[in-house]
Coordinates of C-alpha atoms and ligand atoms in Angstrom, one line a residue:
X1 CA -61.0 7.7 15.6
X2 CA -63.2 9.3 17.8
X3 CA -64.9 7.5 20.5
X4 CA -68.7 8.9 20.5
X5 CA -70.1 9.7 22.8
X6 CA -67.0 10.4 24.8
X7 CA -67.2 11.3 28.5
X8 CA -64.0 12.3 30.2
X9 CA -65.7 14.1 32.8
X10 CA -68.8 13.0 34.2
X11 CA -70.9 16.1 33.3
X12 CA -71.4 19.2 34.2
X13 CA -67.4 18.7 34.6
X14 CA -66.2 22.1 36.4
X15 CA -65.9 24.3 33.7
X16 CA -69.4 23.9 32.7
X17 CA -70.3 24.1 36.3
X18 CA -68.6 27.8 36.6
X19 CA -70.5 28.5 33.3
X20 CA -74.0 27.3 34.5
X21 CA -73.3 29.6 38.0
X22 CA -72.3 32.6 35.7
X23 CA -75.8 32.2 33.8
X24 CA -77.9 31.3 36.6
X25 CA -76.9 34.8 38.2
X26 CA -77.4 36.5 35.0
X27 CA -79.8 35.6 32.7
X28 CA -83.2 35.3 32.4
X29 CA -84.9 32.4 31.5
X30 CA -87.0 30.1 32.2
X31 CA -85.8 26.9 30.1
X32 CA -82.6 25.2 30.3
X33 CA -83.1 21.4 29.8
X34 CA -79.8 20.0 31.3
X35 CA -76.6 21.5 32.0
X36 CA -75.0 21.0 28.9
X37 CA -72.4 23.8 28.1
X38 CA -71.6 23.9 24.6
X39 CA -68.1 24.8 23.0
X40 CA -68.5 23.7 19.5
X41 CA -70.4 21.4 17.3
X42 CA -70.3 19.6 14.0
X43 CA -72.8 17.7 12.4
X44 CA -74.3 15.4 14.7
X45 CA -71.4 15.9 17.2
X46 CA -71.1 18.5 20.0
X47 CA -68.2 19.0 22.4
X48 CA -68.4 20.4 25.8
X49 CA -66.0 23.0 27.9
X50 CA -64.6 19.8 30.1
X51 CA -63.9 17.8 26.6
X52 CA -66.9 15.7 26.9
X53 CA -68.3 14.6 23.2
X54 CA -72.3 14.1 22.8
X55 CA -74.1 12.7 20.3
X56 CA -77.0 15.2 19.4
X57 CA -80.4 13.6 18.9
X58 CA -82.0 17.5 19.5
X59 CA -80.8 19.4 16.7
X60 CA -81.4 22.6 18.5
X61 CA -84.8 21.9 19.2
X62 CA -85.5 20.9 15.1
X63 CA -83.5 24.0 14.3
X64 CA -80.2 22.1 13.0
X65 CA -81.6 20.0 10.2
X66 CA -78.5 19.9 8.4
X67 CA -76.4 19.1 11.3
X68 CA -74.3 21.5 13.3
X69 CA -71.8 24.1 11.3
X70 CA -73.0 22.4 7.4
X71 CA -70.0 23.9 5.3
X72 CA -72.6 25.4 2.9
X73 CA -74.1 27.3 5.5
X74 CA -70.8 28.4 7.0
X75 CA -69.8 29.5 3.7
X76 CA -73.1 31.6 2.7
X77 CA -73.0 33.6 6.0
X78 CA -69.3 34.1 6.2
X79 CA -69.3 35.6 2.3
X80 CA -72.5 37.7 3.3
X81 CA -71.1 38.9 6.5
X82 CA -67.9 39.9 4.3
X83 CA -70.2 41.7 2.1
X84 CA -72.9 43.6 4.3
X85 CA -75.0 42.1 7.3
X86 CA -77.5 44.2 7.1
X87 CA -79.5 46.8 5.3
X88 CA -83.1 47.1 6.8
X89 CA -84.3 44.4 3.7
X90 CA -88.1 45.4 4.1
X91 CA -87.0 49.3 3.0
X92 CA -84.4 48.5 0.9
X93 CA -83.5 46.3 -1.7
X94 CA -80.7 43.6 -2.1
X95 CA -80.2 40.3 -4.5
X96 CA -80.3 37.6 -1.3
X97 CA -83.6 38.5 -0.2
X98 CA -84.9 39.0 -3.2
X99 CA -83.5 35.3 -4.2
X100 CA -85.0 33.9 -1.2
X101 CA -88.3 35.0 -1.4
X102 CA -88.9 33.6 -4.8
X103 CA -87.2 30.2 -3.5
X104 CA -89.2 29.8 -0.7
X105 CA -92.3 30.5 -2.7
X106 CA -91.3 28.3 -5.3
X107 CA -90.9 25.5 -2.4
X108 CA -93.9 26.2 -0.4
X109 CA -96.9 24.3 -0.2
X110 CA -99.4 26.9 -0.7
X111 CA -101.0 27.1 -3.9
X112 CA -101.0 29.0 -7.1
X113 CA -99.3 32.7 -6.7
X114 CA -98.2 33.3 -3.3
X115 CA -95.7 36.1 -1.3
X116 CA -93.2 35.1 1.5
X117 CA -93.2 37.8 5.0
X118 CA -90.1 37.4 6.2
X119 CA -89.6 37.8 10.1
X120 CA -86.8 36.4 12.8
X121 CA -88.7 33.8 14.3
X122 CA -91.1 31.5 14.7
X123 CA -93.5 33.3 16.9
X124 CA -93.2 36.3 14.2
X125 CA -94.0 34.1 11.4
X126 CA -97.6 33.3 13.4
X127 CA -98.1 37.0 14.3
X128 CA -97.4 37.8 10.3
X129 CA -100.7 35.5 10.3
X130 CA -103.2 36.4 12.2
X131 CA -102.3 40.1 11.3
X132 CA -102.9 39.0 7.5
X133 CA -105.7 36.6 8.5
X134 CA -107.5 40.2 10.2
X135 CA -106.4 41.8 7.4
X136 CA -107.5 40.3 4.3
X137 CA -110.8 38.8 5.9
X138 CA -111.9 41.3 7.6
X139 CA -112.6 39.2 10.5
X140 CA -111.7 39.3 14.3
X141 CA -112.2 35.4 15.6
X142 CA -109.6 32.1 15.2
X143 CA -109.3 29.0 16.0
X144 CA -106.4 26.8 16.8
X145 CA -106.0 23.4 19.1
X146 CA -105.4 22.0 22.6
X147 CA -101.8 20.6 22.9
X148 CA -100.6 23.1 20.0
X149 CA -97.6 25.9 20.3
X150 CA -97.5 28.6 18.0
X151 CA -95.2 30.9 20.4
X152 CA -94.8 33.0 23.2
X153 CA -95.3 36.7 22.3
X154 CA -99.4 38.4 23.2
X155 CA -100.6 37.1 19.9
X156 CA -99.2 33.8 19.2
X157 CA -99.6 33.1 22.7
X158 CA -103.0 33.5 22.9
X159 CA -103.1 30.5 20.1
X160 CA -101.0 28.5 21.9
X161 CA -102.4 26.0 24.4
X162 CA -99.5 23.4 25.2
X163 CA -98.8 23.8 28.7
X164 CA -100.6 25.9 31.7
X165 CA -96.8 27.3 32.8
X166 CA -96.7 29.3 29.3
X167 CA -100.1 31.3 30.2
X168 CA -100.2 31.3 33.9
X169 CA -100.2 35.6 34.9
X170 CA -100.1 36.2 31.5
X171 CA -104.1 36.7 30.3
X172 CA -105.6 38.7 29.1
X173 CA -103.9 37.7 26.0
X174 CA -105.6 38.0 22.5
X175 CA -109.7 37.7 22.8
X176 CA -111.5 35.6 20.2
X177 CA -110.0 32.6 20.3
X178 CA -111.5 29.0 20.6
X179 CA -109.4 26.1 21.6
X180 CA -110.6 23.1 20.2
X181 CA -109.3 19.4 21.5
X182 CA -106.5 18.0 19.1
X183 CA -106.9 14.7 17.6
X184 CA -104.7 13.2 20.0
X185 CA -105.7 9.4 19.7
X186 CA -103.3 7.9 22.4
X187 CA -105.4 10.1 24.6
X188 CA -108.3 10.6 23.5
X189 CA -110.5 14.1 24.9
X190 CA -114.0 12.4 24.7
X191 CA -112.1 9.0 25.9
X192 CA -113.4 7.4 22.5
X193 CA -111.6 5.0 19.7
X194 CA -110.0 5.8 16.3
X195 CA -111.3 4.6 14.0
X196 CA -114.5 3.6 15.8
X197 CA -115.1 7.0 16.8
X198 CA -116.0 8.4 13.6
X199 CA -113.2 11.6 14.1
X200 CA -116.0 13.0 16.3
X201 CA -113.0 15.4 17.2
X202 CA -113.1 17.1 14.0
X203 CA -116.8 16.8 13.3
X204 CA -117.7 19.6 16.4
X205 CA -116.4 22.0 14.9
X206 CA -119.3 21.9 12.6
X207 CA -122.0 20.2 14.5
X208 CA -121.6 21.9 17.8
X209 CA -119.1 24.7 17.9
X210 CA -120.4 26.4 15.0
X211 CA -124.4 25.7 15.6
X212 CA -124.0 26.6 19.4
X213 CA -122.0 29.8 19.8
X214 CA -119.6 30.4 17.2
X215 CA -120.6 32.4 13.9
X216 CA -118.1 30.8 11.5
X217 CA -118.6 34.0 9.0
X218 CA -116.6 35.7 12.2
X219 CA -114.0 33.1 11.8
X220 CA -110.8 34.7 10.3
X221 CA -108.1 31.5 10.2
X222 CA -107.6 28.5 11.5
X223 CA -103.9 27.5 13.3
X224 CA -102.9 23.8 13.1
X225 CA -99.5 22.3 13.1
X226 CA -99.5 19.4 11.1
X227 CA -97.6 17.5 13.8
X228 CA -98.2 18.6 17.0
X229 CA -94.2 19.9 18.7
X230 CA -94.2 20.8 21.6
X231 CA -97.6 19.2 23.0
X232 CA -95.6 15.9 22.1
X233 CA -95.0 14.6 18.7
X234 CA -98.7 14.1 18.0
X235 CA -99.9 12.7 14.4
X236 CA -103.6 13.1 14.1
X237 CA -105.2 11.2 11.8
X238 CA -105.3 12.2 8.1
X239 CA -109.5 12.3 8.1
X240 CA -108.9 14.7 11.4
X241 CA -106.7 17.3 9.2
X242 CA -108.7 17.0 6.0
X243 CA -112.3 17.4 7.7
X244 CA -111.1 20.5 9.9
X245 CA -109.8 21.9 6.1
X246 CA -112.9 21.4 4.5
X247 CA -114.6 23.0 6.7
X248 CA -112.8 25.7 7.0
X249 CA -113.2 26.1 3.1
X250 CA -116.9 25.5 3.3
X251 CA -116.9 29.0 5.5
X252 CA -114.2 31.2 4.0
X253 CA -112.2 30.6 6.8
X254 CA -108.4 30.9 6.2
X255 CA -106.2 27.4 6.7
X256 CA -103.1 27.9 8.5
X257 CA -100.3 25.5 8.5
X258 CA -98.0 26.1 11.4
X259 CA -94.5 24.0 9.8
X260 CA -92.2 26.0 12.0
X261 CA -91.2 22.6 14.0
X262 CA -92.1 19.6 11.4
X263 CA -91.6 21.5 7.9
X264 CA -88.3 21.3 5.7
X265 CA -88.0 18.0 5.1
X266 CA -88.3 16.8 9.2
X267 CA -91.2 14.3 8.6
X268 CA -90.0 12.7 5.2
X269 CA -91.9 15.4 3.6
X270 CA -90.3 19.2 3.0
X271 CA -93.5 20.0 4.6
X272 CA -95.6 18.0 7.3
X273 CA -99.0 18.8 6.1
X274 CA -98.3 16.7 2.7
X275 CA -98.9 13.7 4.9
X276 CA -102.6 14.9 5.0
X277 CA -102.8 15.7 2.0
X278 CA -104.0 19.0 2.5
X279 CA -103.0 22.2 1.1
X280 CA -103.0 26.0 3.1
X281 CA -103.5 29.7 2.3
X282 CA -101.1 30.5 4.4
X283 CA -97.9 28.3 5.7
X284 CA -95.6 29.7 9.2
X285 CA -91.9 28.5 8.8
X286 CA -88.8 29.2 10.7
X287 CA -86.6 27.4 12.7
X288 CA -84.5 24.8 10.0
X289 CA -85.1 27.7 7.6
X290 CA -82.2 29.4 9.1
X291 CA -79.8 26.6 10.3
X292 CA -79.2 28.5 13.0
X293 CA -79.9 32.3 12.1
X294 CA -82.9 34.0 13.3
X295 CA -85.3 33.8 10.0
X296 CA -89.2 33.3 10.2
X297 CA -91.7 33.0 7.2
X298 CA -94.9 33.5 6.3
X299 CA -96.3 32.5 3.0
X300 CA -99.3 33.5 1.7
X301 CA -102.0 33.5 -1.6
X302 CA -101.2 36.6 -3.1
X303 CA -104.6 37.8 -3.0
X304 CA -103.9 38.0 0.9
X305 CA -101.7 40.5 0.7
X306 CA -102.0 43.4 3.4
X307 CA -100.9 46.0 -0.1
X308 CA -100.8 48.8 1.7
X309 CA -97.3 50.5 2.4
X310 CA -96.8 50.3 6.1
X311 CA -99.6 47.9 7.5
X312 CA -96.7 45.3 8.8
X313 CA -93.4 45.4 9.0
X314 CA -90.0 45.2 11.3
X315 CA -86.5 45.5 11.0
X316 CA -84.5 43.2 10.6
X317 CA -86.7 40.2 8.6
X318 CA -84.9 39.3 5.8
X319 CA -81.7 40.3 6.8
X320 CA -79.0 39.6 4.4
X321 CA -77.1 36.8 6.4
X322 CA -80.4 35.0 7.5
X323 CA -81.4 35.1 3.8
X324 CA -77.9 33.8 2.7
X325 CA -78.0 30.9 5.9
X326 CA -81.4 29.9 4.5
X327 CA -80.5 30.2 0.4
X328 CA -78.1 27.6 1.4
X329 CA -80.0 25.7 3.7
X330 CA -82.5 24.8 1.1
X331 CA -79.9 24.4 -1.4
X332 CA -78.5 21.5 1.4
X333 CA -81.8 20.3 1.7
X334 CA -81.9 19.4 -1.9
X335 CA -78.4 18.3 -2.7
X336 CA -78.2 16.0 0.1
X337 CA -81.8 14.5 -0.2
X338 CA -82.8 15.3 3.0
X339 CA -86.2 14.5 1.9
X340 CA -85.6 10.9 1.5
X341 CA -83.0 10.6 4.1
X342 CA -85.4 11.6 7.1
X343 CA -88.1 9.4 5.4
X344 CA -85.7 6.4 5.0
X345 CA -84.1 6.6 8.4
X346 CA -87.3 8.1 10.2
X347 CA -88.2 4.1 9.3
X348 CA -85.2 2.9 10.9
X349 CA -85.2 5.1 13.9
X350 CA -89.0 4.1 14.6
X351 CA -88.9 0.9 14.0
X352 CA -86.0 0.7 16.9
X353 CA -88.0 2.3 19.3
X354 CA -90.9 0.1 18.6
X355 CA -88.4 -2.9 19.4
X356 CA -87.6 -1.3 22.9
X357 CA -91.5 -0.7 22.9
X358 CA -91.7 -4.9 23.1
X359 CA -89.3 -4.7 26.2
X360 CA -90.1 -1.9 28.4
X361 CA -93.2 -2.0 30.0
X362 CA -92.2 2.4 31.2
X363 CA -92.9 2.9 27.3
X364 CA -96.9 4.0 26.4
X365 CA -96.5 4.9 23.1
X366 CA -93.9 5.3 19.8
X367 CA -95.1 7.9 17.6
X368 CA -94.2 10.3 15.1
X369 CA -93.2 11.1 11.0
X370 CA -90.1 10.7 9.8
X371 CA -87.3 11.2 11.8
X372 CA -89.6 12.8 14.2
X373 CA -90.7 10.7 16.9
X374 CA -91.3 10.6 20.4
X375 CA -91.4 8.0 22.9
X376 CA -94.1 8.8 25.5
X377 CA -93.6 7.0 29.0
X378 CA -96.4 6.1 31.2
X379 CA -96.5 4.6 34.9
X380 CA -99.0 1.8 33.7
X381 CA -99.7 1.2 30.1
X382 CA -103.2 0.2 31.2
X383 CA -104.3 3.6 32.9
X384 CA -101.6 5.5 31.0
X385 CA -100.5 7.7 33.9
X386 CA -97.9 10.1 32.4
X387 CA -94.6 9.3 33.9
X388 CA -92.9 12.5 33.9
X389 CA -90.6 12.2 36.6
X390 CA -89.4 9.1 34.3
X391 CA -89.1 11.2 31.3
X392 CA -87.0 13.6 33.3
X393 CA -84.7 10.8 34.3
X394 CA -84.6 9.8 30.9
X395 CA -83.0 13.2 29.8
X396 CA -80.9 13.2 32.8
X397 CA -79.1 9.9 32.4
X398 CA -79.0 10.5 28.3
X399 CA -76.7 13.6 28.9
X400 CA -75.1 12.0 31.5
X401 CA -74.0 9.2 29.3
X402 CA -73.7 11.8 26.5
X403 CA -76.6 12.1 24.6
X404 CA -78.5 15.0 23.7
X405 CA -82.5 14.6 23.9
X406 CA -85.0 17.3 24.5
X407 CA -88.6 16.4 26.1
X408 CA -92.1 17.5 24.5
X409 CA -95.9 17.0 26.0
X410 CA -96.8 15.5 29.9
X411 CA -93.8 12.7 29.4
X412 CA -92.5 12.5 26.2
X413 CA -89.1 12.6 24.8
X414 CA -88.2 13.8 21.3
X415 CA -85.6 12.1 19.3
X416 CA -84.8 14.8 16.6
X417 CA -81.0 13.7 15.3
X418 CA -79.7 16.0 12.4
X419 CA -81.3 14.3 8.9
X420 CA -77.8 13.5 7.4
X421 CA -77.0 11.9 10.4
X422 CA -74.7 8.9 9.7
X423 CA -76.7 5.5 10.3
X424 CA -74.1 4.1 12.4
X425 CA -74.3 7.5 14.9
X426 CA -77.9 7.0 14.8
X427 CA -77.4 3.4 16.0
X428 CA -74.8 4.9 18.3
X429 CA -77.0 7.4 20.4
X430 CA -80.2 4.5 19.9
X431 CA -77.8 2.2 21.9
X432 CA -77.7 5.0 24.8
X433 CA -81.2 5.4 24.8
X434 CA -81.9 2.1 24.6
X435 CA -79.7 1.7 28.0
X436 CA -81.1 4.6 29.8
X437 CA -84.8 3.6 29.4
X438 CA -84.1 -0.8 30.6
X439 CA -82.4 1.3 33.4
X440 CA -85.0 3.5 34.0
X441 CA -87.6 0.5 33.3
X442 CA -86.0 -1.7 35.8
X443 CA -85.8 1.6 38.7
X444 CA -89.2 1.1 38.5
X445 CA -89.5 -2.5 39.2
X446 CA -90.3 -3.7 35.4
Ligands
PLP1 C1 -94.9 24.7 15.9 C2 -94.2 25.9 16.4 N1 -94.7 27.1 16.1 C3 -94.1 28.3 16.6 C4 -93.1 28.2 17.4 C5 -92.4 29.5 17.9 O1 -91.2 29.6 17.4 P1 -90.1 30.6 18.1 O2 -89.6 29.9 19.3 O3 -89.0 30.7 17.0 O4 -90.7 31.9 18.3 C6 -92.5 27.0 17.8 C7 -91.4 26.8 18.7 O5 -91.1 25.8 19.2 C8 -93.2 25.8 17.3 O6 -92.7 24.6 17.6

C-alpha cells in the first residue's frame, strides 16, 4: 500500500536540485511555482526524481481533469500517434478532427447551429475571438474585466487585466479596449454591499460607460470568464453575469464566454456559465480539452463565420493526436460522470475549507464552484489586507509536506484536485492543508 503523500527526501532532494540548476541556466521563463521535479504521474498521484510521492490538488493548472495518464487518453494518442500525428488538419481532411468538431459542437453551450476553430491553446482560442468578433461585426472596440486572464500573446493580452507583472514593458498592446471592474464582492471596487448594492457593478456599463464615452454600436464582443482563474477563483453574482449579457444583446454586442479554466465539467457544470444561466455566441475552450495535449477551441453561431478561404488559420490546430486526446477526454468526461462528481465532491471539498474557515483567523474568504475553490488569506479579516507572503508559505510548506497546490489572485490558493479523485485522497491532501494553514495561522500569532 502506498503511503501518500510519501516523502523520503525532504524536497527538492538532490536530483531535483541538479534538474532545477540545469533549467534555471537554460530556460526561459518566468513561472515556476515550487521546485517540484516531476518523473511520472497517475491520477491524482505524482512521483518525483528523489522518490518523493505528492498528492496533486493542481491538476496542471485545471489542465488534468481526468487525472494524470487516464488509460483512455493514453490509448487514443498512442493509436493516433501509430497511425499519423499530423497532417496540417485545417488544409486537409482526416476522420478525428472531423469527429471532434461535431462533438464539441454538439457539447457546447452556444446555441442553435454553431462551428468549432480549433487552435493549440488557450490564448489561441481568445485570439480566434476577437478576430471573428472584428470580423463578423464589423466593429473594432471590446470589452472584458479587471481581475480577468484571457492570455499572454498581443491580443489576448491586451484583454487580460489580472496582474500588473503580465503588462509591465509590454503596451502598446491592442487599442480599444475598456476594462471594466469585475464583480468581485469579497472586494468590492466601489467598496459597496451585495445584495444591498443593487449590482451597480454591472449597471455602468449602461448608465455611465456607454452614456459617457463609449459608443456601444462600436462595441464588437464582450470577454468574461464565468469564474474568474487566475484573478482568484472569483464567482460573481448570477444578476452580475445576466445584466452584463443583456446588455450586450440590447446592443448587438457579441457575448464571449471565456471556459478555458472553469469549463468541462470543473464547476459541477461541463461549462461554468450554466451557473448564470446565460448562454454565449461564442465560447473559448482549451486546457482539460486536451488532457494534456496542446488543443484550444473556439465555438461560434454559425452565422459568425469568417467564410472566406484564408481569413484565419495556423498549423497545427486540430492536429490528429490533440483531436484523439480530446475525443477521449470527453468520452471520460461522460463515462465517469465527471459532471456530478466535481459537483458532489466540489460540496465536500468546500464545506472542509469552510470548517478550517471557523478555526483560522489567516483565512478571509472560501469561495468557488465545484471542485473549484480557493481559499483567500488575509493579515486581518477586518481590513482584509491580502496576506501574500502567507499564501506563499502556504505553497511552500504544502509541497514540502507533499502536496501540490498552485496560487491565484493577491493571496489566494487554488485547490483544483483531478475530478475522479478518490474521496479518501481528497481527505488525504485536505489533512495537509489543513496542517499547513493552523501552522501558518499560529506563525502569525493566531
Ligand atoms: C480563463 C483563461 N483564459 C485563457 C487562458 C490562456 O490559456 P493558455 O495559457 O493555454 O494560452 C488561461 C490560462 O490560464 C485562462 O485561465
Amino acid at each position: 500500500m502506498v503511503k501518500v503523500p510519501n516523502i523520503v527526501v525532504e524536497p527538492p532532494g538532490p536530483k531535483a536540485k541538479a534538474i532545477v540548476e540545469l533549467d534555471t541556466k537554460y530556460l526561459a521563463t518566468s513561472t515556476k511555482a515550487s521546485p517540484l521535479v516531476v518523473e511520472r504521474a497517475e491520477g491524482a498521484l505524482v512521483w518525483d526524481v528523489d522518490g518523493n510521492t505528492f498528492l496533486d490538488f493542481a491538476s496542471g493548472v485545471a489542465v488534468l481533469n481526468l487525472g494524470h495518464s487516464h488509460p483512455a487518453v493514453v490509448k487514443a494518442i498512442t493509436e493516433q500517434a501509430g497511425r499519423f500525428a499530423h497532417f496540417a488538419g485545417t488544409d486537409y481532411y482526416y476522420e478525428v478532427q472531423s469527429k471532434l468538431a461535431e462533438r464539441i459542437c454538439a457539447i457546447s453551450n452556444v446555441p442553435g447551429e454553431k462551428r468549432v476553430f480549433l487552435s493549440n491553446s488557450g490564448t489561441e482560442s481568445i485570439e480566434a475571438a476577437l478576430k471573428l468578433a472584428r470580423w463578423s461585426t464589423q466593429r473594432k472596440l471590446f470589452i472584458s474585466f479587471i481581475g480577468g486572464f484571457h492570455g499572454r500573446t498581443m491580443g489576448s493580452l491586451s484583454l487580460t487585466a489580472s496582474k500588473r507583472v503580465q503588462q509591465e514593458r509590454f503596451f502598446p498592446s491592442m487599442p480599444g479596449v475598456t476594462h471594466l471592474p469585475f464583480a468581485y464582492c469579497y472586494r468590492c471596487p466601489y467598496h459597496l454591499e451585495y445584495p444591498s448594492c443593487g449590482i451597480w457593478c454591472a449597471k455602468v456599463l449602461e448608465e455611465l460607460h456607454f452614456e459617457d464615452y463609449l459608443p456601444p454600436e462600436e462595441v464588437a464582443a464582450m470577454f468574461m470568464e464565468p469564474v474568474q482563474g487566475e484573478g482568484g477563483y472569483i464567482v460573481p453574482p448570477q444578476e452580475f453575469v445576466q445584466i452584463m449579457h443583456a446588455t450586450c444583446k440590447r446592443h448587438g454586442i457579441l457575448f464571449v464566454d471565456d471556459e478555458v479554466q472553469a469549463g468541462m465539467a470543473r464547476t459541477g457544470r461541463m461549462w461554468a456559465m450554466e451557473h448564470h444561466g446565460v448562454v454565449p455566441d461564442v465560447m473559448c475552450s482549451a486546457k482539460t480539452l486536451g488532457s494534456g495535449i496542446p488543443i484550444g477551441a473556439t465555438v461560434f453561431r454559425k452565422e459568425l463565420d469568417w467564410g472566406k478561404k484564408g481569413s484565419h488559420s495556423n498549423t497545427y490546430g486540430g492536429n490528429a493526436i490533440a483531436c484523439a486526446s480530446a475525443l477521449a477526454t470527453i468520452d471520460t468526461i461522460e463515462k465517469e460522470g465527471l459532471v456530478k462528481q466535481a459537483e458532489r465532491k466540489g460540496e465536500h471539498l468546500r464545506k472542509r475549507l469552510l470548517e478550517m474557515k471557523q478555526k483560522y483567523e489567516v483565512i478571509g474568504d472560501v469561495r468557488g464552484l465545484g471542485l473549484m475553490q480557493a481559499v483567500e488569506f488575509v493579515k486581518d479579516r477586518r481590513t482584509k489586507v491580502p496576506a501574500s507572503k502567507e499564501r506563499d508559505a502556504v505553497e511552500e510548506l504544502c509541497f514540502k509536506r507533499g502536496l501540490v497546490a498552485i496560487g491565484c489572485g493577491k493571496s489566494g490558493i487554488r485547490l483544483i484536485p483531478p475530478l475522479n479523485i478518490a474521496t479518501e485522497l481528497l481527505d488525504i491532501g485536505l489533512e495537509v492543508l489543513e496542517g499547513v494553514i493552523r501552522d501558518v495561522n499560529r506563525e502569525m500569532g493566531r
